[in-house]
């Protein structure tokens, strides 16, 4: 489906069925799909059935749609669409990179204590099977208010002679701290170490341009802040590293490109059949956001909403923040002093149609605020939070 313009209802919120009657503040867990996005996915499933699921026309559609998805993602994140591999989620992208490096026993990985449990598990599994050493920089709580320079210095100090890979999130899922990626990438490049960035909490939030500031490996997921369907993500690889990274998972998609530049394009890491109609969700979801405003305009509005939420939560009086005072992403993590556990509070809020979640380490509640979140969502959260103290 060509996406130049999608039909939007007046006012961004009315486009999202998930926002009806709810204060939905869980975009970092899973985002919400616009009506136009849902329609496009439904249409794609129907188109494929009507054309003949395995037909020349459908195969051509799949190939064209893949290109459209990469172009749409590149219009948000920058970089050349040829450097994008379509995968199913951010963790899969991380695994492709981790297993694509030629390791020797005793090689070293630098990561942090604030990585998502799935990516952390992937690092631990890799290390156990390849006999690698892992160092974790402590970023969870102690470093939230450290300066960017101090954080970059922590990475410089952690890199050793045998370090081959640094694995880190752009935005930490537990505190919402945005990390100084350009500085970390520069330190890695100086040391000849590859950088793998988990962009699950940043893609669709942080304005970025991978053309201007290339990152070695950047993985994104489509179903959180971007508002695509679950099951669609991307691994973006710095051009020079595409032929360098080894293929681990191989199938008909990774071997069907016979062009002269087949080893120079990131699609060499795409494997086999996936739910192709879900791909359609991403160009439409991205178009919906772009029709509202530029990445910077959306981010500015989002930070305004984050500040409002912090101010309102602060008035409750028993809230301690774990997110940096100077908001830098859409995530706000906080502890609530009192007799109830955070899990109890989250469950009570959900029963009142207020959706946030708990995170471990630090033990906290986490609200995710989008640019289209509004004062009503924020006051509903605070009102119900007060009521359940
Ligand atoms: C930082 C981070 N990384 C990875 C994930 C997992 O995402 P996915 O299921 O797309 O791999 C999440 C969220 O669940 C996350 O917050």
mmCIF file of C-alpha atoms and ligand atoms in Angstrom:
data_model
loop_
_atom_site.group_PDB
_atom_site.id
_atom_site.type_symbol
_atom_site.label_atom_id
_atom_site.label_comp_id
_atom_site.label_asym_id
_atom_site.label_seq_id
_atom_site.Cartn_x
_atom_site.Cartn_y
_atom_site.Cartn_z
ATOM 1 C CA UNK A 1 0.000 0.000 0.000
ATOM 2 C CA UNK A 2 1.434 3.353 -1.036
ATOM 3 C CA UNK A 3 1.298 5.739 1.891
ATOM 4 C CA UNK A 4 1.448 9.387 1.062
ATOM 5 C CA UNK A 5 -1.346 10.625 3.283
ATOM 6 C CA UNK A 6 -3.587 8.758 5.673
ATOM 7 C CA UNK A 7 -7.024 9.853 6.731
ATOM 8 C CA UNK A 8 -6.879 11.208 10.230
ATOM 9 C CA UNK A 9 -9.768 12.172 12.401
ATOM 10 C CA UNK A 10 -9.497 15.684 13.818
ATOM 11 C CA UNK A 11 -7.347 15.577 16.919
ATOM 12 C CA UNK A 12 -4.667 12.925 17.071
ATOM 13 C CA UNK A 13 -6.118 10.926 19.963
ATOM 14 C CA UNK A 14 -9.357 10.004 18.241
ATOM 15 C CA UNK A 15 -7.288 8.000 15.753
ATOM 16 C CA UNK A 16 -6.303 5.442 18.380
ATOM 17 C CA UNK A 17 -9.020 3.009 19.575
ATOM 18 C CA UNK A 18 -6.822 2.001 22.534
ATOM 19 C CA UNK A 19 -7.082 5.492 24.002
ATOM 20 C CA UNK A 20 -10.870 5.449 24.264
ATOM 21 C CA UNK A 21 -11.883 5.602 27.918
ATOM 22 C CA UNK A 22 -8.373 4.949 29.193
ATOM 23 C CA UNK A 23 -5.392 6.822 30.487
ATOM 24 C CA UNK A 24 -2.978 4.708 28.474
ATOM 25 C CA UNK A 25 0.551 5.437 29.682
ATOM 26 C CA UNK A 26 2.322 2.231 28.728
ATOM 27 C CA UNK A 27 3.854 2.996 25.325
ATOM 28 C CA UNK A 28 7.230 1.693 26.491
ATOM 29 C CA UNK A 29 5.550 -1.683 27.076
ATOM 30 C CA UNK A 30 3.472 -1.662 23.935
ATOM 31 C CA UNK A 31 2.291 1.253 21.860
ATOM 32 C CA UNK A 32 -1.137 1.894 20.404
ATOM 33 C CA UNK A 33 -2.117 1.427 16.767
ATOM 34 C CA UNK A 34 -4.021 4.086 14.854
ATOM 35 C CA UNK A 35 -7.241 3.122 13.107
ATOM 36 C CA UNK A 36 -5.517 3.751 9.747
ATOM 37 C CA UNK A 37 -2.710 1.374 10.772
ATOM 38 C CA UNK A 38 -5.129 -1.363 11.781
ATOM 39 C CA UNK A 39 -7.036 -0.910 8.514
ATOM 40 C CA UNK A 40 -3.850 -1.148 6.470
ATOM 41 C CA UNK A 41 -2.873 -4.446 8.124
ATOM 42 C CA UNK A 42 -6.353 -5.863 7.616
ATOM 43 C CA UNK A 43 -6.283 -4.740 3.963
ATOM 44 C CA UNK A 44 -2.884 -6.349 3.461
ATOM 45 C CA UNK A 45 -4.070 -9.706 4.811
ATOM 46 C CA UNK A 46 -7.110 -9.510 2.550
ATOM 47 C CA UNK A 47 -5.101 -8.436 -0.502
ATOM 48 C CA UNK A 48 -2.815 -11.440 -0.134
ATOM 49 C CA UNK A 49 -5.710 -13.860 0.221
ATOM 50 C CA UNK A 50 -7.503 -12.417 -2.783
ATOM 51 C CA UNK A 51 -4.453 -12.367 -5.038
ATOM 52 C CA UNK A 52 -3.439 -15.883 -4.051
ATOM 53 C CA UNK A 53 -1.196 -16.110 -0.998
ATOM 54 C CA UNK A 54 1.624 -17.671 -3.017
ATOM 55 C CA UNK A 55 1.556 -15.903 -6.337
ATOM 56 C CA UNK A 56 3.936 -13.840 -8.419
ATOM 57 C CA UNK A 57 1.836 -10.768 -7.618
ATOM 58 C CA UNK A 58 2.013 -11.392 -3.879
ATOM 59 C CA UNK A 59 5.745 -12.074 -3.936
ATOM 60 C CA UNK A 60 6.249 -8.800 -5.785
ATOM 61 C CA UNK A 61 4.052 -7.064 -3.188
ATOM 62 C CA UNK A 62 6.174 -8.527 -0.360
ATOM 63 C CA UNK A 63 9.375 -7.325 -1.974
ATOM 64 C CA UNK A 64 7.966 -3.819 -2.615
ATOM 65 C CA UNK A 65 6.447 -3.592 0.857
ATOM 66 C CA UNK A 66 9.774 -4.487 2.450
ATOM 67 C CA UNK A 67 11.369 -1.578 0.578
ATOM 68 C CA UNK A 68 8.570 0.757 1.686
ATOM 69 C CA UNK A 69 9.011 -0.247 5.341
ATOM 70 C CA UNK A 70 12.751 0.408 5.192
ATOM 71 C CA UNK A 71 12.220 3.765 3.484
ATOM 72 C CA UNK A 72 9.637 4.772 6.102
ATOM 73 C CA UNK A 73 11.921 3.802 9.004
ATOM 74 C CA UNK A 74 14.818 5.623 7.358
ATOM 75 C CA UNK A 75 12.644 8.743 7.040
ATOM 76 C CA UNK A 76 12.435 8.752 10.843
ATOM 77 C CA UNK A 77 15.813 7.399 11.909
ATOM 78 C CA UNK A 78 18.041 8.337 8.987
ATOM 79 C CA UNK A 79 20.525 6.090 7.245
ATOM 80 C CA UNK A 80 20.266 4.311 3.925
ATOM 81 C CA UNK A 81 17.360 1.839 3.600
ATOM 82 C CA UNK A 82 19.903 -0.684 2.271
ATOM 83 C CA UNK A 83 21.438 -0.718 5.746
ATOM 84 C CA UNK A 84 18.139 -1.885 7.285
ATOM 85 C CA UNK A 85 17.340 -5.567 7.857
ATOM 86 C CA UNK A 86 13.724 -6.302 8.744
ATOM 87 C CA UNK A 87 13.508 -8.497 11.829
ATOM 88 C CA UNK A 88 10.695 -9.290 14.229
ATOM 89 C CA UNK A 89 11.778 -7.376 17.311
ATOM 90 C CA UNK A 90 14.689 -5.535 18.906
ATOM 91 C CA UNK A 91 15.994 -8.587 20.752
ATOM 92 C CA UNK A 92 16.233 -10.606 17.545
ATOM 93 C CA UNK A 93 18.330 -7.804 16.038
ATOM 94 C CA UNK A 94 20.637 -7.926 19.071
ATOM 95 C CA UNK A 95 21.031 -11.698 18.766
ATOM 96 C CA UNK A 96 21.924 -11.440 15.069
ATOM 97 C CA UNK A 97 24.768 -9.064 15.928
ATOM 98 C CA UNK A 98 25.983 -10.940 19.004
ATOM 99 C CA UNK A 99 26.188 -14.264 17.167
ATOM 100 C CA UNK A 100 27.603 -12.693 13.999
ATOM 101 C CA UNK A 101 30.903 -11.772 15.620
ATOM 102 C CA UNK A 102 33.845 -14.190 15.521
ATOM 103 C CA UNK A 103 34.529 -14.722 19.205
ATOM 104 C CA UNK A 104 37.488 -16.365 20.915
ATOM 105 C CA UNK A 105 37.314 -17.645 24.483
ATOM 106 C CA UNK A 106 38.122 -14.920 27.004
ATOM 107 C CA UNK A 107 36.998 -12.107 24.712
ATOM 108 C CA UNK A 108 35.160 -9.398 26.589
ATOM 109 C CA UNK A 109 31.765 -7.656 26.361
ATOM 110 C CA UNK A 110 30.885 -4.387 28.079
ATOM 111 C CA UNK A 111 27.243 -3.839 28.953
ATOM 112 C CA UNK A 112 25.285 -2.247 31.812
ATOM 113 C CA UNK A 113 23.152 -3.345 34.743
ATOM 114 C CA UNK A 114 20.259 -1.436 33.188
ATOM 115 C CA UNK A 115 19.666 -3.483 30.054
ATOM 116 C CA UNK A 116 16.304 -5.040 29.381
ATOM 117 C CA UNK A 117 16.057 -8.549 30.823
ATOM 118 C CA UNK A 118 15.755 -10.084 27.324
ATOM 119 C CA UNK A 119 18.908 -8.462 25.982
ATOM 120 C CA UNK A 120 20.715 -9.174 29.233
ATOM 121 C CA UNK A 121 19.707 -12.843 28.893
ATOM 122 C CA UNK A 122 21.043 -12.870 25.319
ATOM 123 C CA UNK A 123 24.404 -11.496 26.497
ATOM 124 C CA UNK A 124 24.602 -14.057 29.308
ATOM 125 C CA UNK A 125 23.718 -16.918 26.970
ATOM 126 C CA UNK A 126 26.319 -15.819 24.414
ATOM 127 C CA UNK A 127 28.974 -15.419 27.103
ATOM 128 C CA UNK A 128 28.259 -18.846 28.607
ATOM 129 C CA UNK A 129 28.380 -20.620 25.246
ATOM 130 C CA UNK A 130 31.436 -18.793 23.875
ATOM 131 C CA UNK A 131 33.424 -18.525 27.125
ATOM 132 C CA UNK A 132 33.356 -14.724 27.154
ATOM 133 C CA UNK A 133 33.840 -12.309 30.008
ATOM 134 C CA UNK A 134 31.208 -9.633 30.667
ATOM 135 C CA UNK A 135 31.594 -6.351 32.581
ATOM 136 C CA UNK A 136 28.529 -4.409 33.634
ATOM 137 C CA UNK A 137 28.705 -0.659 34.084
ATOM 138 C CA UNK A 138 26.424 0.343 36.944
ATOM 139 C CA UNK A 139 23.852 2.704 35.484
ATOM 140 C CA UNK A 140 20.610 1.565 37.068
ATOM 141 C CA UNK A 141 20.231 3.950 39.973
ATOM 142 C CA UNK A 142 23.527 5.534 40.859
ATOM 143 C CA UNK A 143 24.132 7.116 37.484
ATOM 144 C CA UNK A 144 20.783 8.638 36.661
ATOM 145 C CA UNK A 145 21.963 12.154 37.431
ATOM 146 C CA UNK A 146 25.559 11.720 36.258
ATOM 147 C CA UNK A 147 26.578 13.995 33.413
ATOM 148 C CA UNK A 148 26.872 12.711 29.863
ATOM 149 C CA UNK A 149 30.655 13.187 30.019
ATOM 150 C CA UNK A 150 30.852 11.116 33.197
ATOM 151 C CA UNK A 151 28.838 8.348 31.564
ATOM 152 C CA UNK A 152 31.030 8.359 28.444
ATOM 153 C CA UNK A 153 34.091 8.132 30.732
ATOM 154 C CA UNK A 154 32.578 5.061 32.437
ATOM 155 C CA UNK A 155 32.454 3.322 29.049
ATOM 156 C CA UNK A 156 36.022 4.388 28.227
ATOM 157 C CA UNK A 157 37.216 2.945 31.550
ATOM 158 C CA UNK A 158 35.336 -0.341 31.103
ATOM 159 C CA UNK A 159 36.815 -1.187 27.697
ATOM 160 C CA UNK A 160 39.741 -3.615 27.865
ATOM 161 C CA UNK A 161 42.193 -4.946 25.314
ATOM 162 C CA UNK A 162 40.013 -8.017 24.663
ATOM 163 C CA UNK A 163 36.722 -6.076 24.483
ATOM 164 C CA UNK A 164 34.991 -6.758 21.173
ATOM 165 C CA UNK A 165 31.469 -5.491 21.773
ATOM 166 C CA UNK A 166 29.631 -2.886 23.852
ATOM 167 C CA UNK A 167 25.898 -3.569 24.291
ATOM 168 C CA UNK A 168 23.794 -0.710 25.593
ATOM 169 C CA UNK A 169 20.327 0.831 25.324
ATOM 170 C CA UNK A 170 19.868 4.291 23.892
ATOM 171 C CA UNK A 171 17.200 4.953 26.531
ATOM 172 C CA UNK A 172 17.356 2.811 29.680
ATOM 173 C CA UNK A 173 14.069 0.987 30.102
ATOM 174 C CA UNK A 174 14.053 1.173 33.891
ATOM 175 C CA UNK A 175 14.824 4.853 34.515
ATOM 176 C CA UNK A 176 14.275 6.487 31.129
ATOM 177 C CA UNK A 177 17.812 7.939 31.200
ATOM 178 C CA UNK A 178 18.903 8.718 27.648
ATOM 179 C CA UNK A 179 22.557 7.835 27.097
ATOM 180 C CA UNK A 180 25.053 10.009 25.181
ATOM 181 C CA UNK A 181 25.256 7.777 22.156
ATOM 182 C CA UNK A 182 27.577 9.894 20.023
ATOM 183 C CA UNK A 183 30.148 9.983 22.838
ATOM 184 C CA UNK A 184 29.886 6.248 23.506
ATOM 185 C CA UNK A 185 30.197 5.491 19.781
ATOM 186 C CA UNK A 186 33.289 7.723 19.569
ATOM 187 C CA UNK A 187 34.933 5.902 22.492
ATOM 188 C CA UNK A 188 34.168 2.524 20.878
ATOM 189 C CA UNK A 189 35.522 3.624 17.515
ATOM 190 C CA UNK A 190 38.753 4.896 19.089
ATOM 191 C CA UNK A 191 39.187 1.533 20.793
ATOM 192 C CA UNK A 192 38.262 -0.533 17.705
ATOM 193 C CA UNK A 193 35.265 -2.020 19.518
ATOM 194 C CA UNK A 194 31.804 -2.517 17.951
ATOM 195 C CA UNK A 195 28.772 -0.849 19.513
ATOM 196 C CA UNK A 196 25.364 -2.545 19.595
ATOM 197 C CA UNK A 197 22.555 -0.216 20.627
ATOM 198 C CA UNK A 198 19.145 -1.405 21.752
ATOM 199 C CA UNK A 199 16.769 1.270 20.485
ATOM 200 C CA UNK A 200 13.552 -0.289 21.807
ATOM 201 C CA UNK A 201 12.800 2.748 24.032
ATOM 202 C CA UNK A 202 14.168 5.408 21.698
ATOM 203 C CA UNK A 203 12.894 4.670 18.172
ATOM 204 C CA UNK A 204 9.811 6.791 17.660
ATOM 205 C CA UNK A 205 10.782 9.060 20.567
ATOM 206 C CA UNK A 206 14.234 10.567 20.202
ATOM 207 C CA UNK A 207 14.861 12.609 17.044
ATOM 208 C CA UNK A 208 17.878 11.048 15.419
ATOM 209 C CA UNK A 209 19.743 10.834 12.157
ATOM 210 C CA UNK A 210 21.835 7.749 11.558
ATOM 211 C CA UNK A 211 23.157 9.339 8.343
ATOM 212 C CA UNK A 212 24.844 12.096 10.320
ATOM 213 C CA UNK A 213 25.726 10.048 13.397
ATOM 214 C CA UNK A 214 26.095 6.440 12.289
ATOM 215 C CA UNK A 215 25.965 3.778 14.967
ATOM 216 C CA UNK A 216 27.616 0.404 14.350
ATOM 217 C CA UNK A 217 24.464 -1.611 15.077
ATOM 218 C CA UNK A 218 21.100 -0.160 16.093
ATOM 219 C CA UNK A 219 18.026 -2.320 16.717
ATOM 220 C CA UNK A 220 14.460 -1.076 16.872
ATOM 221 C CA UNK A 221 11.082 -2.515 17.556
ATOM 222 C CA UNK A 222 7.965 -1.281 15.780
ATOM 223 C CA UNK A 223 5.317 -2.012 18.369
ATOM 224 C CA UNK A 224 6.248 0.414 21.121
ATOM 225 C CA UNK A 225 6.582 4.150 20.533
ATOM 226 C CA UNK A 226 6.183 3.915 16.749
ATOM 227 C CA UNK A 227 2.764 2.301 17.082
ATOM 228 C CA UNK A 228 3.186 -0.476 14.532
ATOM 229 C CA UNK A 229 2.098 -4.082 14.883
ATOM 230 C CA UNK A 230 3.916 -6.389 17.246
ATOM 231 C CA UNK A 231 6.307 -8.615 15.305
ATOM 232 C CA UNK A 232 8.040 -6.021 13.127
ATOM 233 C CA UNK A 233 11.392 -4.438 13.892
ATOM 234 C CA UNK A 234 14.688 -3.601 12.240
ATOM 235 C CA UNK A 235 18.422 -3.975 12.632
ATOM 236 C CA UNK A 236 20.321 -1.050 11.150
ATOM 237 C CA UNK A 237 23.961 -1.733 10.368
ATOM 238 C CA UNK A 238 26.699 0.756 9.582
ATOM 239 C CA UNK A 239 27.442 0.158 5.906
ATOM 240 C CA UNK A 240 31.077 -0.924 6.350
ATOM 241 C CA UNK A 241 30.037 -3.586 8.858
ATOM 242 C CA UNK A 242 27.403 -5.280 6.685
ATOM 243 C CA UNK A 243 29.860 -7.633 4.926
ATOM 244 C CA UNK A 244 31.968 -7.932 8.106
ATOM 245 C CA UNK A 245 29.200 -9.358 10.299
ATOM 246 C CA UNK A 246 28.788 -13.123 9.841
ATOM 247 C CA UNK A 247 25.400 -14.639 9.029
ATOM 248 C CA UNK A 248 24.195 -17.050 11.703
ATOM 249 C CA UNK A 249 20.542 -17.570 10.790
ATOM 250 C CA UNK A 250 20.167 -18.277 7.092
ATOM 251 C CA UNK A 251 17.158 -19.011 4.879
ATOM 252 C CA UNK A 252 15.539 -18.258 1.557
ATOM 253 C CA UNK A 253 15.392 -14.512 2.135
ATOM 254 C CA UNK A 254 19.069 -14.255 3.065
ATOM 255 C CA UNK A 255 20.085 -16.243 0.005
ATOM 256 C CA UNK A 256 17.663 -15.040 -2.671
ATOM 257 C CA UNK A 257 19.466 -11.800 -3.469
ATOM 258 C CA UNK A 258 21.786 -12.529 -6.383
ATOM 259 C CA UNK A 259 22.650 -8.919 -7.127
ATOM 260 C CA UNK A 260 26.330 -7.981 -7.269
ATOM 261 C CA UNK A 261 25.971 -6.055 -4.027
ATOM 262 C CA UNK A 262 24.127 -8.862 -2.179
ATOM 263 C CA UNK A 263 26.728 -9.012 0.597
ATOM 264 C CA UNK A 264 26.699 -5.214 0.981
ATOM 265 C CA UNK A 265 23.033 -4.853 1.938
ATOM 266 C CA UNK A 266 21.564 -5.600 5.329
ATOM 267 C CA UNK A 267 18.811 -7.802 3.890
ATOM 268 C CA UNK A 268 21.439 -10.585 3.929
ATOM 269 C CA UNK A 269 20.422 -10.974 7.594
ATOM 270 C CA UNK A 270 16.722 -11.501 6.835
ATOM 271 C CA UNK A 271 15.876 -15.174 7.101
ATOM 272 C CA UNK A 272 12.558 -16.590 5.883
ATOM 273 C CA UNK A 273 8.759 -16.338 6.112
ATOM 274 C CA UNK A 274 7.326 -13.882 8.582
ATOM 275 C CA UNK A 275 3.916 -12.257 8.882
ATOM 276 C CA UNK A 276 4.414 -9.974 5.862
ATOM 277 C CA UNK A 277 1.053 -8.170 6.177
ATOM 278 C CA UNK A 278 2.186 -6.807 9.552
ATOM 279 C CA UNK A 279 4.947 -4.899 7.774
ATOM 280 C CA UNK A 280 2.261 -2.610 6.347
ATOM 281 C CA UNK A 281 1.696 -1.199 9.827
ATOM 282 C CA UNK A 282 5.002 0.643 9.990
ATOM 283 C CA UNK A 283 4.813 3.042 7.016
ATOM 284 C CA UNK A 284 1.253 3.968 8.024
ATOM 285 C CA UNK A 285 2.091 4.415 11.720
ATOM 286 C CA UNK A 286 5.067 6.581 10.802
ATOM 287 C CA UNK A 287 2.967 8.640 8.381
ATOM 288 C CA UNK A 288 0.393 9.259 11.125
ATOM 289 C CA UNK A 289 3.106 10.733 13.365
ATOM 290 C CA UNK A 290 4.721 12.715 10.581
ATOM 291 C CA UNK A 291 1.389 14.280 9.672
ATOM 292 C CA UNK A 292 1.161 15.549 13.263
ATOM 293 C CA UNK A 293 4.601 17.129 13.254
ATOM 294 C CA UNK A 294 8.329 16.683 12.814
ATOM 295 C CA UNK A 295 10.301 14.340 15.082
ATOM 296 C CA UNK A 296 11.586 17.365 16.990
ATOM 297 C CA UNK A 297 8.102 18.888 17.384
ATOM 298 C CA UNK A 298 6.761 15.595 18.669
ATOM 299 C CA UNK A 299 9.665 15.172 21.074
ATOM 300 C CA UNK A 300 9.268 18.729 22.414
ATOM 301 C CA UNK A 301 5.588 18.085 23.083
ATOM 302 C CA UNK A 302 6.413 14.771 24.700
ATOM 303 C CA UNK A 303 8.923 16.359 27.075
ATOM 304 C CA UNK A 304 6.332 19.002 27.945
ATOM 305 C CA UNK A 305 3.970 16.178 28.907
ATOM 306 C CA UNK A 306 6.715 14.425 30.891
ATOM 307 C CA UNK A 307 7.386 17.617 32.846
ATOM 308 C CA UNK A 308 3.702 18.049 33.564
ATOM 309 C CA UNK A 309 3.473 14.476 34.823
ATOM 310 C CA UNK A 310 6.514 14.926 37.073
ATOM 311 C CA UNK A 311 5.070 18.115 38.526
ATOM 312 C CA UNK A 312 1.691 16.481 39.206
ATOM 313 C CA UNK A 313 3.255 13.346 40.706
ATOM 314 C CA UNK A 314 5.538 15.524 42.832
ATOM 315 C CA UNK A 315 2.453 17.137 44.397
ATOM 316 C CA UNK A 316 1.318 13.762 45.755
ATOM 317 C CA UNK A 317 4.183 13.985 48.239
ATOM 318 C CA UNK A 318 5.114 10.302 48.632
ATOM 319 C CA UNK A 319 6.724 9.849 45.262
ATOM 320 C CA UNK A 320 10.489 9.458 44.712
ATOM 321 C CA UNK A 321 11.693 9.755 41.130
ATOM 322 C CA UNK A 322 14.212 7.441 39.530
ATOM 323 C CA UNK A 323 14.133 9.201 36.171
ATOM 324 C CA UNK A 324 16.540 12.066 35.625
ATOM 325 C CA UNK A 325 15.232 15.444 36.814
ATOM 326 C CA UNK A 326 16.058 16.778 33.383
ATOM 327 C CA UNK A 327 13.617 14.719 31.334
ATOM 328 C CA UNK A 328 15.248 13.121 28.316
ATOM 329 C CA UNK A 329 12.796 10.470 27.113
ATOM 330 C CA UNK A 330 9.161 9.460 27.409
ATOM 331 C CA UNK A 331 9.660 7.269 30.484
ATOM 332 C CA UNK A 332 8.989 8.413 34.057
ATOM 333 C CA UNK A 333 9.944 5.945 36.794
ATOM 334 C CA UNK A 334 9.033 6.528 40.382
ATOM 335 C CA UNK A 335 8.673 4.766 43.709
ATOM 336 C CA UNK A 336 5.639 5.324 45.925
ATOM 337 C CA UNK A 337 6.256 5.260 49.669
ATOM 338 C CA UNK A 338 3.588 3.362 51.612
ATOM 339 C CA UNK A 339 2.241 -0.048 52.522
ATOM 340 C CA UNK A 340 1.302 -1.243 49.058
ATOM 341 C CA UNK A 341 3.697 -2.869 46.624
ATOM 342 C CA UNK A 342 4.157 -1.332 43.221
ATOM 343 C CA UNK A 343 2.550 -4.424 41.666
ATOM 344 C CA UNK A 344 -0.556 -3.863 43.817
ATOM 345 C CA UNK A 345 -0.705 -0.211 42.834
ATOM 346 C CA UNK A 346 -0.299 -1.007 39.116
ATOM 347 C CA UNK A 347 -3.091 -3.596 39.333
ATOM 348 C CA UNK A 348 -5.426 -1.145 41.098
ATOM 349 C CA UNK A 349 -4.673 1.536 38.544
ATOM 350 C CA UNK A 350 -5.394 -0.868 35.701
ATOM 351 C CA UNK A 351 -8.739 -1.699 37.290
ATOM 352 C CA UNK A 352 -9.486 2.045 37.017
ATOM 353 C CA UNK A 353 -8.415 2.106 33.363
ATOM 354 C CA UNK A 354 -5.069 3.739 34.065
ATOM 355 C CA UNK A 355 -2.303 1.749 32.380
ATOM 356 C CA UNK A 356 1.246 1.965 33.671
ATOM 357 C CA UNK A 357 3.647 -0.822 34.677
ATOM 358 C CA UNK A 358 6.184 -1.867 37.263
ATOM 359 C CA UNK A 359 9.914 -2.284 36.586
ATOM 360 C CA UNK A 360 12.481 -4.150 38.684
ATOM 361 C CA UNK A 361 15.858 -2.687 39.672
ATOM 362 C CA UNK A 362 15.031 -0.131 40.833
ATOM 363 C CA UNK A 363 11.700 -1.421 42.114
ATOM 364 C CA UNK A 364 9.442 1.239 40.620
ATOM 365 C CA UNK A 365 6.339 2.180 38.712
ATOM 366 C CA UNK A 366 6.906 3.413 35.174
ATOM 367 C CA UNK A 367 4.613 5.690 33.199
ATOM 368 C CA UNK A 368 5.292 6.219 29.489
ATOM 369 C CA UNK A 369 4.173 9.520 28.072
ATOM 370 C CA UNK A 370 3.674 10.131 24.355
ATOM 371 C CA UNK A 371 3.356 13.409 22.494
ATOM 372 C CA UNK A 372 -0.368 12.739 22.169
ATOM 373 C CA UNK A 373 -0.813 11.964 25.874
ATOM 374 C CA UNK A 374 -2.803 14.767 27.462
ATOM 375 C CA UNK A 375 -3.550 16.532 30.754
ATOM 376 C CA UNK A 376 -6.522 14.287 31.261
ATOM 377 C CA UNK A 377 -4.349 11.148 31.219
ATOM 378 C CA UNK A 378 -1.963 12.734 33.668
ATOM 379 C CA UNK A 379 -4.607 13.944 36.106
ATOM 380 C CA UNK A 380 -6.421 10.598 35.903
ATOM 381 C CA UNK A 381 -3.202 8.789 36.828
ATOM 382 C CA UNK A 382 -2.506 11.123 39.745
ATOM 383 C CA UNK A 383 -6.089 11.094 40.980
ATOM 384 C CA UNK A 384 -6.286 7.284 40.999
ATOM 385 C CA UNK A 385 -2.813 6.992 42.469
ATOM 386 C CA UNK A 386 -3.874 9.233 45.373
ATOM 387 C CA UNK A 387 -6.993 7.130 45.836
ATOM 388 C CA UNK A 388 -5.051 3.876 46.153
ATOM 389 C CA UNK A 389 -2.423 5.091 48.642
HETATM 390 C C1 LIG B 1 15.123 -1.562 26.299
HETATM 391 C C2 LIG B 1 14.322 -2.724 25.790
HETATM 392 N N1 LIG B 1 14.923 -3.639 25.034
HETATM 393 C C3 LIG B 1 14.259 -4.687 24.533
HETATM 394 C C4 LIG B 1 12.930 -4.853 24.797
HETATM 395 C C5 LIG B 1 12.254 -6.027 24.203
HETATM 396 O O1 LIG B 1 11.695 -5.629 22.983
HETATM 397 P P1 LIG B 1 11.406 -6.680 21.833
HETATM 398 O O2 LIG B 1 10.376 -7.621 22.358
HETATM 399 O O3 LIG B 1 10.947 -5.861 20.670
HETATM 400 O O4 LIG B 1 12.676 -7.361 21.538
HETATM 401 C C6 LIG B 1 12.234 -3.917 25.586
HETATM 402 C C7 LIG B 1 10.814 -3.989 25.898
HETATM 403 O O5 LIG B 1 10.157 -4.872 26.168
HETATM 404 C C8 LIG B 1 12.956 -2.824 26.099
HETATM 405 O O6 LIG B 1 12.381 -1.919 26.872
#
